[in-house]
Coordinates of C-alpha atoms in Angstrom, one line a residue:
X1 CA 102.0 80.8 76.1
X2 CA 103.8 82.1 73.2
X3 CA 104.6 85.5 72.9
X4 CA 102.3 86.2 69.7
X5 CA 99.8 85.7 71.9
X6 CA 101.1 87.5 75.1
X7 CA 98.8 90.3 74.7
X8 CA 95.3 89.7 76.5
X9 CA 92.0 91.9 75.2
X10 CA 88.5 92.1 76.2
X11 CA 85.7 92.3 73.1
X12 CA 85.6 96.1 72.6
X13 CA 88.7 96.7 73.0
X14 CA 90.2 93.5 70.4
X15 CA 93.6 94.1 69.0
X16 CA 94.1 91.6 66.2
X17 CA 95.6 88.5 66.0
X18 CA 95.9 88.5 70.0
X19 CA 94.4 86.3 72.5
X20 CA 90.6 87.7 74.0
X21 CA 89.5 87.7 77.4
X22 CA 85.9 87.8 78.7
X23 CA 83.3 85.7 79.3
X24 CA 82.6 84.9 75.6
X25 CA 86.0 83.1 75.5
X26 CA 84.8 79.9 77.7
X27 CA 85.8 76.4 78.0
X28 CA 83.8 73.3 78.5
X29 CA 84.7 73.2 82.3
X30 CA 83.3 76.6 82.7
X31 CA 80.2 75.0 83.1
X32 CA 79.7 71.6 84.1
X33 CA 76.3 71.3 84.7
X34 CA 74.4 72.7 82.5
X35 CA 70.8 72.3 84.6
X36 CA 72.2 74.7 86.6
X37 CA 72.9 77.6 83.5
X38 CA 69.6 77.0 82.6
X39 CA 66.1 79.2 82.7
X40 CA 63.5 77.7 84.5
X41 CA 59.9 79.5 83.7
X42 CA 58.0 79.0 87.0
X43 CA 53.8 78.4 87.2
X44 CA 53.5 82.3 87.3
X45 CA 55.6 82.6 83.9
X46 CA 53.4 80.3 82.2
X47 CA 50.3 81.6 83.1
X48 CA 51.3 85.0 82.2
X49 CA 53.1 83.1 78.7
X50 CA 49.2 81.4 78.6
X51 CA 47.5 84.4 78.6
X52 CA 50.0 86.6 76.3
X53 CA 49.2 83.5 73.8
X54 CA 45.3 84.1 74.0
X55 CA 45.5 87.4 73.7
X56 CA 47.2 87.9 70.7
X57 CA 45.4 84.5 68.7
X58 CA 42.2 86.5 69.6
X59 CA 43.2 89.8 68.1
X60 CA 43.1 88.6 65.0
X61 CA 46.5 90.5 63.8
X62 CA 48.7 88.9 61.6
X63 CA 51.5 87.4 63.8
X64 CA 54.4 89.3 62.1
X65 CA 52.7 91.9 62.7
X66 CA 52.4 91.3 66.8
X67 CA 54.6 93.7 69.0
X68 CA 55.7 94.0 72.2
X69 CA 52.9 96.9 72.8
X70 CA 50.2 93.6 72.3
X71 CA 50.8 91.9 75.6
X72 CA 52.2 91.9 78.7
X73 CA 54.7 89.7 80.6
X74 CA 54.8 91.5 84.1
X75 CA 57.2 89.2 85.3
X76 CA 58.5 87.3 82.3
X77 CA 60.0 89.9 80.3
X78 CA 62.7 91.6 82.5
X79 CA 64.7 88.0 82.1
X80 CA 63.6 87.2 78.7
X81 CA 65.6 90.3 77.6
X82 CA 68.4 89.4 80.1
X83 CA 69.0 86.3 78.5
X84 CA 69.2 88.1 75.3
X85 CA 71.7 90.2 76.6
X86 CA 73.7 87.5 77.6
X87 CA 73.9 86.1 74.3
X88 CA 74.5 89.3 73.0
X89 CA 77.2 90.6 75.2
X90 CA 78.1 87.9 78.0
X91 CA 79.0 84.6 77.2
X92 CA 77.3 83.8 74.1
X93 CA 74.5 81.7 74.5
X94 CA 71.4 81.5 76.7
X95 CA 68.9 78.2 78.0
X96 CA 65.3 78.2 79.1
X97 CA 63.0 75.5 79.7
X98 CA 59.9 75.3 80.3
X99 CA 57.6 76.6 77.5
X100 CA 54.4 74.6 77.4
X101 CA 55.0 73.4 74.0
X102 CA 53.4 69.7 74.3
X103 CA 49.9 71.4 75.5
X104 CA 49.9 74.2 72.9
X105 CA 48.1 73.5 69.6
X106 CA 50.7 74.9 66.7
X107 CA 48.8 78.3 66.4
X108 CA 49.7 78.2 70.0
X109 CA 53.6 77.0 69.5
X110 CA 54.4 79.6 67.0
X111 CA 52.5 82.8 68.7
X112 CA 54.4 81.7 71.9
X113 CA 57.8 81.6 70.1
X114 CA 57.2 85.0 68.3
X115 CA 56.4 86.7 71.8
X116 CA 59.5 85.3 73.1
X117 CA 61.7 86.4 70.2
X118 CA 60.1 89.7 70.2
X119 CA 62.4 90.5 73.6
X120 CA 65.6 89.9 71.7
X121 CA 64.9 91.9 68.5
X122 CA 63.7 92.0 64.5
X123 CA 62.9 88.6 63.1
X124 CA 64.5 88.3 60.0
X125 CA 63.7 85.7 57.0
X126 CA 65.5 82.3 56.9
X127 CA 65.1 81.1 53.0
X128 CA 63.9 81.9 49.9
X129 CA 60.7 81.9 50.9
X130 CA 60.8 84.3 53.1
X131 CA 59.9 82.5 56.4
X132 CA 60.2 84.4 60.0
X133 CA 59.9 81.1 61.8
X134 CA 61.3 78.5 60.5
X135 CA 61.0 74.7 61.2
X136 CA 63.8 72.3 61.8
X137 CA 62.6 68.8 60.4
X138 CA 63.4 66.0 57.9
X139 CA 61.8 66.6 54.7
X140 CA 63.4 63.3 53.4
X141 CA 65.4 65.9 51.1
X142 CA 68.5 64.8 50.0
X143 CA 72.1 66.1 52.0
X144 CA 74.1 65.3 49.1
X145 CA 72.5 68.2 46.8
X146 CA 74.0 71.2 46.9
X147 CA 71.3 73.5 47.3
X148 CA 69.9 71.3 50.0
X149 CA 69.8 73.4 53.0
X150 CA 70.5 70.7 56.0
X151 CA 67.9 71.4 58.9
X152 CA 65.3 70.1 56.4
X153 CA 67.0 66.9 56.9
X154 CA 67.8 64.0 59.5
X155 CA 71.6 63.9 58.5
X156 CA 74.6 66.0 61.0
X157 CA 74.8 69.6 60.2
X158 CA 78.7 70.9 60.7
X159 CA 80.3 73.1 63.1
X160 CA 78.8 76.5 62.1
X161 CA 77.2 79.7 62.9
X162 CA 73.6 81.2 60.9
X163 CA 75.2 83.7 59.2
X164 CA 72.2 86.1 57.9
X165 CA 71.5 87.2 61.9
X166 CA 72.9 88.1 65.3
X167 CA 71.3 85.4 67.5
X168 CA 69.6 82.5 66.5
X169 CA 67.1 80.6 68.6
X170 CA 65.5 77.3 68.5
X171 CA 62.5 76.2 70.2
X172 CA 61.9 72.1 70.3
X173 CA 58.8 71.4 70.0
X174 CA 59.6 67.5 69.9
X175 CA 62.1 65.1 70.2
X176 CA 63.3 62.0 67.5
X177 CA 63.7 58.6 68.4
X178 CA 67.3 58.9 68.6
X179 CA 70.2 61.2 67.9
X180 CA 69.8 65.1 67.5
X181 CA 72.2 66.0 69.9
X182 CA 72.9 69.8 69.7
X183 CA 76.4 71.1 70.7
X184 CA 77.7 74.8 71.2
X185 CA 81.6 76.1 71.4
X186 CA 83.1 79.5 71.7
X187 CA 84.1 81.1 68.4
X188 CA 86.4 83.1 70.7
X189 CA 87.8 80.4 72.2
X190 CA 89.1 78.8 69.1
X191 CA 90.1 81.4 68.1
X192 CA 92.5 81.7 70.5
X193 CA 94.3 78.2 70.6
X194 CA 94.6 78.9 66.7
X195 CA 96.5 81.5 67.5
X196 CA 98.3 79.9 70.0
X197 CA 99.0 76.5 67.9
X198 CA 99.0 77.7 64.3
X199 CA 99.4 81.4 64.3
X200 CA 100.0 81.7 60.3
X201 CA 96.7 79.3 60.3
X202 CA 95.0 82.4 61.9
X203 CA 96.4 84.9 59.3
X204 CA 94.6 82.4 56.9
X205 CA 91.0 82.5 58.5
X206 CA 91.3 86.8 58.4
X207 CA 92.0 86.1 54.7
X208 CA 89.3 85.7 51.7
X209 CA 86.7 83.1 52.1
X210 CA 84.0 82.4 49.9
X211 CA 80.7 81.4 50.7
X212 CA 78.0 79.2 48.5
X213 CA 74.5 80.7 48.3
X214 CA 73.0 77.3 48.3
X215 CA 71.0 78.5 45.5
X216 CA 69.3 81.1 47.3
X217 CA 70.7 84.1 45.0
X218 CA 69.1 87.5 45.1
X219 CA 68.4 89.3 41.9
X220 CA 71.6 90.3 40.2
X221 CA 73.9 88.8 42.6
X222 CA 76.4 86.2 42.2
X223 CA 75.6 82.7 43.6
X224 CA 78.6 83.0 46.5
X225 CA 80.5 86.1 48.4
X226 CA 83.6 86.5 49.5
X227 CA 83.7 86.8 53.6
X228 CA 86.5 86.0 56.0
X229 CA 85.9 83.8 59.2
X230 CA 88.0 86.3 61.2
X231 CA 86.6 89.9 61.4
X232 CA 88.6 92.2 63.8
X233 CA 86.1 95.2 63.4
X234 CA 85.9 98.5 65.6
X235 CA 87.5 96.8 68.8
X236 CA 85.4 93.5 68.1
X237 CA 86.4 90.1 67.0
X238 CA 83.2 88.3 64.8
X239 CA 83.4 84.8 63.5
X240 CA 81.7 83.5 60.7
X241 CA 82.9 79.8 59.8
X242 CA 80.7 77.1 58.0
X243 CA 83.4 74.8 56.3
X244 CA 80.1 73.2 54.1
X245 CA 79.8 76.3 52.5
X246 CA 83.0 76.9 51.3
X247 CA 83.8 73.7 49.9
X248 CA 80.4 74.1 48.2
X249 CA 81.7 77.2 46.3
X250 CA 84.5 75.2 44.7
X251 CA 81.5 74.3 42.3
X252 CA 81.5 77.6 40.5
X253 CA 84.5 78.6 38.2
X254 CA 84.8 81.7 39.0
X255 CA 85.8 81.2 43.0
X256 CA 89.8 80.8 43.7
X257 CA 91.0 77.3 44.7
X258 CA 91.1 75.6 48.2
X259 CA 94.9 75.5 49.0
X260 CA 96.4 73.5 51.2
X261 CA 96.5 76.3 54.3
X262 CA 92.5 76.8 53.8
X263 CA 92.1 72.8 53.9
X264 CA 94.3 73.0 57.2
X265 CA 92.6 76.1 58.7
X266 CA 89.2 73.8 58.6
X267 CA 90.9 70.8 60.0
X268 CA 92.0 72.6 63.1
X269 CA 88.9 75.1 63.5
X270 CA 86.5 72.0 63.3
X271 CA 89.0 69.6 65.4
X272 CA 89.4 72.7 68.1
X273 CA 85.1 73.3 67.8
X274 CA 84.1 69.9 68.7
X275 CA 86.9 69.1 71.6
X276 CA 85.5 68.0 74.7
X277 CA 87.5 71.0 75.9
X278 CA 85.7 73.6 74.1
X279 CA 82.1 72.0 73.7
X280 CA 79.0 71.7 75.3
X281 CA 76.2 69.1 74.5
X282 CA 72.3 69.2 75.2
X283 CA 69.9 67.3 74.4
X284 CA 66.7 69.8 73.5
X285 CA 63.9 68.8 75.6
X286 CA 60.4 69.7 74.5
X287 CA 60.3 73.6 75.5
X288 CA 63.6 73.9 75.8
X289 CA 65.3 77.1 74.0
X290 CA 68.7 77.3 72.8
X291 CA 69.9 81.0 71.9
X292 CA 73.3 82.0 70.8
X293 CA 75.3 84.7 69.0
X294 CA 76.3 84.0 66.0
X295 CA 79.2 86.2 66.4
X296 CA 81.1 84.9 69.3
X297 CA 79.5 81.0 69.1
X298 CA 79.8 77.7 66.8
X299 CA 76.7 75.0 67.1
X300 CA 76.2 71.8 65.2
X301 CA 73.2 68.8 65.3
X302 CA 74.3 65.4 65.5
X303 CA 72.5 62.8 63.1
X304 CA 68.6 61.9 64.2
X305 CA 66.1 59.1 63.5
X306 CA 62.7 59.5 64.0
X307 CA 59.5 57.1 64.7
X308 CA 55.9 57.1 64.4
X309 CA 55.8 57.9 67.8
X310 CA 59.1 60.8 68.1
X311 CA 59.7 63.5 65.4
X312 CA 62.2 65.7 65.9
X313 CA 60.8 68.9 65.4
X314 CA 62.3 72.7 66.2
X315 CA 61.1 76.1 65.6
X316 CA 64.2 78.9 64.9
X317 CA 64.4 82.7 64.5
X318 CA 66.8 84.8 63.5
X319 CA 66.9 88.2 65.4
X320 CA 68.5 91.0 64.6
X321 CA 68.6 93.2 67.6
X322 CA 68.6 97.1 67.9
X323 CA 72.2 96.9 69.8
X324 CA 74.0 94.5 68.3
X325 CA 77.9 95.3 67.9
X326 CA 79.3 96.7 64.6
X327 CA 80.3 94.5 62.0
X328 CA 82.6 95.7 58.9
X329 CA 81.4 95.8 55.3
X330 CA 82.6 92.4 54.4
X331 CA 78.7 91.3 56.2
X332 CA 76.7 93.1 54.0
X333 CA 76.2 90.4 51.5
X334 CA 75.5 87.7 54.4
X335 CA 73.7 90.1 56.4
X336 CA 71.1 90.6 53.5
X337 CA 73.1 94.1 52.1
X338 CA 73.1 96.1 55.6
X339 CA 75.4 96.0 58.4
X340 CA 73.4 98.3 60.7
X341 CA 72.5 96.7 63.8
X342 CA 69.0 96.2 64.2
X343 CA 68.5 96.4 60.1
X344 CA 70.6 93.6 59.3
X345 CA 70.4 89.8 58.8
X346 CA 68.2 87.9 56.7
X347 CA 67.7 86.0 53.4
X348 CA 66.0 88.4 50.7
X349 CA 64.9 86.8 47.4
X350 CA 61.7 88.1 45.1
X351 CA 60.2 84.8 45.2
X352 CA 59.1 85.2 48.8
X353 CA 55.8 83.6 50.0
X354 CA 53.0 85.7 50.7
X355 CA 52.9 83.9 54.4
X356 CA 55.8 84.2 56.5
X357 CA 55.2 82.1 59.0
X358 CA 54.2 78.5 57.8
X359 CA 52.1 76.8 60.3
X360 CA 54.3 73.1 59.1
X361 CA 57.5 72.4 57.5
X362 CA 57.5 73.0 53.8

């Protein structure tokens, strides 16, 4: 190891520009078989899941306004909030299988979902319209348009993180024909064999980066922000890298040029993100969940087809939990103009719909 990177940290504790330790700086061959890192919601789990679900469709309330106080998990909710914690504060990211999605009408699917995300914090909204849950799916829109946001197509979406939220989750509620294959990698961990390969590539990626808005502009702001991918904050080391969106922002005059250290940077963060070394891949089963920080992980989807008979089809929610770590300023704008854990994340725009949570893709 080279000596810029002699010095080992721990998330907390994160002296820039040196290597970090913990368990959020994984490899691939930390975990070889992934059944075995997984969740596994037994009979009793469901039944209590069941009769969570029927409680709350019968109340009546509005589900964003359902609470924890509306139900009751007895033995379901202790690790539903664990596995929040270790996407918070362990490794990164979090499996469960077993939700009863393919028996659950879609009232059903979505009240379930909300319960669960309830026990890792604040929904927060996803687009323009102001949608808590949002559904992954091909619209047939068109990848190629700039403002196209890519989970409402079939085509690969990019080594990234969701920005506007601490932890994302995703629900499948059904597979495609073929394809859809979702990988993870540690942020961390790339960040570390920058340093260690391409140190001045690391001074680059704690530099100014600016981000695209896809068209999804609040009122009197610019249609991209500046935001760097590395954050050394308070002891803390955050990621935010989505190579789509920059590249994007090359559209508006105003934004400085790509050089030829940012075009490099990208090269060797998505080379080092999707390296058998560094990544896992999953196929999402029906009522399978996928959560991860979007601090300390990368994911990307591979390219699906669907049939008549197999749609690919996901609910997500962004969660902004009450405990999160800090983040510096530079979030605000991402983080829909806060940076306060627990009152951050999200996508504000006055055009909202009045209903939050769609009960299909629009």
């Amino acid at each position: 190891m080279s000596s810029e990177v002699a010095t080992t940290t721990r998330q907390g504790s994160v002296v820039p520009f040196t290597r970090i330790d913990g368990p959020d700086a994984w490899v691939a061959a930390d975990f070889p078989h992934l059944e075995k890192e997984m969740f596994h919601l037994t009979p009793e789990h469901i039944a209590e899941l069941d009769a969570a679900v029927d409680k709350v469709i019968a109340s009546g309330k509005p589900l964003q306004e359902v609470s924890l106080a509306d139900f009751q998990l007895p033995s379901l909710s202790l690790p539903l909030i664990d596995l929040g914690q270790q996407a918070q504060h362990g490794r990164g990211w979090s499996l469960l299988r077993g939700v009863p999605v393919q028996r659950y009408s879609r009232q059903q699917q979505l009240t379930a979902w909300w319960i669960l995300g309830l026990h890792w914090g604040r929904a927060v909204p996803q687009n323009a319209k102001g949608h808590l849950i949002g559904h992954i799916k091909d619209l047939g829109r068109d990848p190629a348009d700039p403002n196209t946001r890519l989970y409402a197509t079939n085509a690969a979406q990019p080594w990234h993180n969701d920005g506007p939220a601490d932890l994302v989750g995703l629900l499948c509620l059904s597979d495609g024909a073929e394809g859809g294959e979702s990988g993870w990698s540690s942020s961390i961990s790339v960040h570390n064999e920058i340093l260690r390969t391409a140190p001045h590539l690391a001074r680059v990626l704690a530099d100014s980066w600016f981000f695209d808005r896809k068209g999804e502009v609040p009122a009197g702001k610019k249609p991209f922000f500046e935001i760097p991918v590395f954050n050394y904050h308070k002891g803390y080391l955050s990621v935010n890298y989505s190579d789509n969106y920059y590249h994007l922002s090359q559209r508006h005059a105003e934004v400085p040029r790509l050089g030829p250290d940012h075009h490099a940077a990208m090269s060797l963060f998505n080379a080092l993100a999707c390296s058998p070394e560094l990544s896992l891949r999953h196929i999402l089963q029906p009522g399978d969940v996928q959560l991860l920080s979007n601090h300390t992980c990368l994911h990307y989807r591979g390219a699906f087809r669907d049939s008549p008979e197999h749609t690919r089809h996901l609910l997500r929610l962004w969660v902004s939990p009450p405990n999160d770590r800090p983040l510096p300023e530079a979030y605000s704008e991402i983080m829909g103009g806060s940076v306060v854990p627990g009152k951050r994340g999200g996508i504000f725009i006055q055009t909202a719909d009045k209903n939050p949570i769609p009960l299909e893709a629009e």
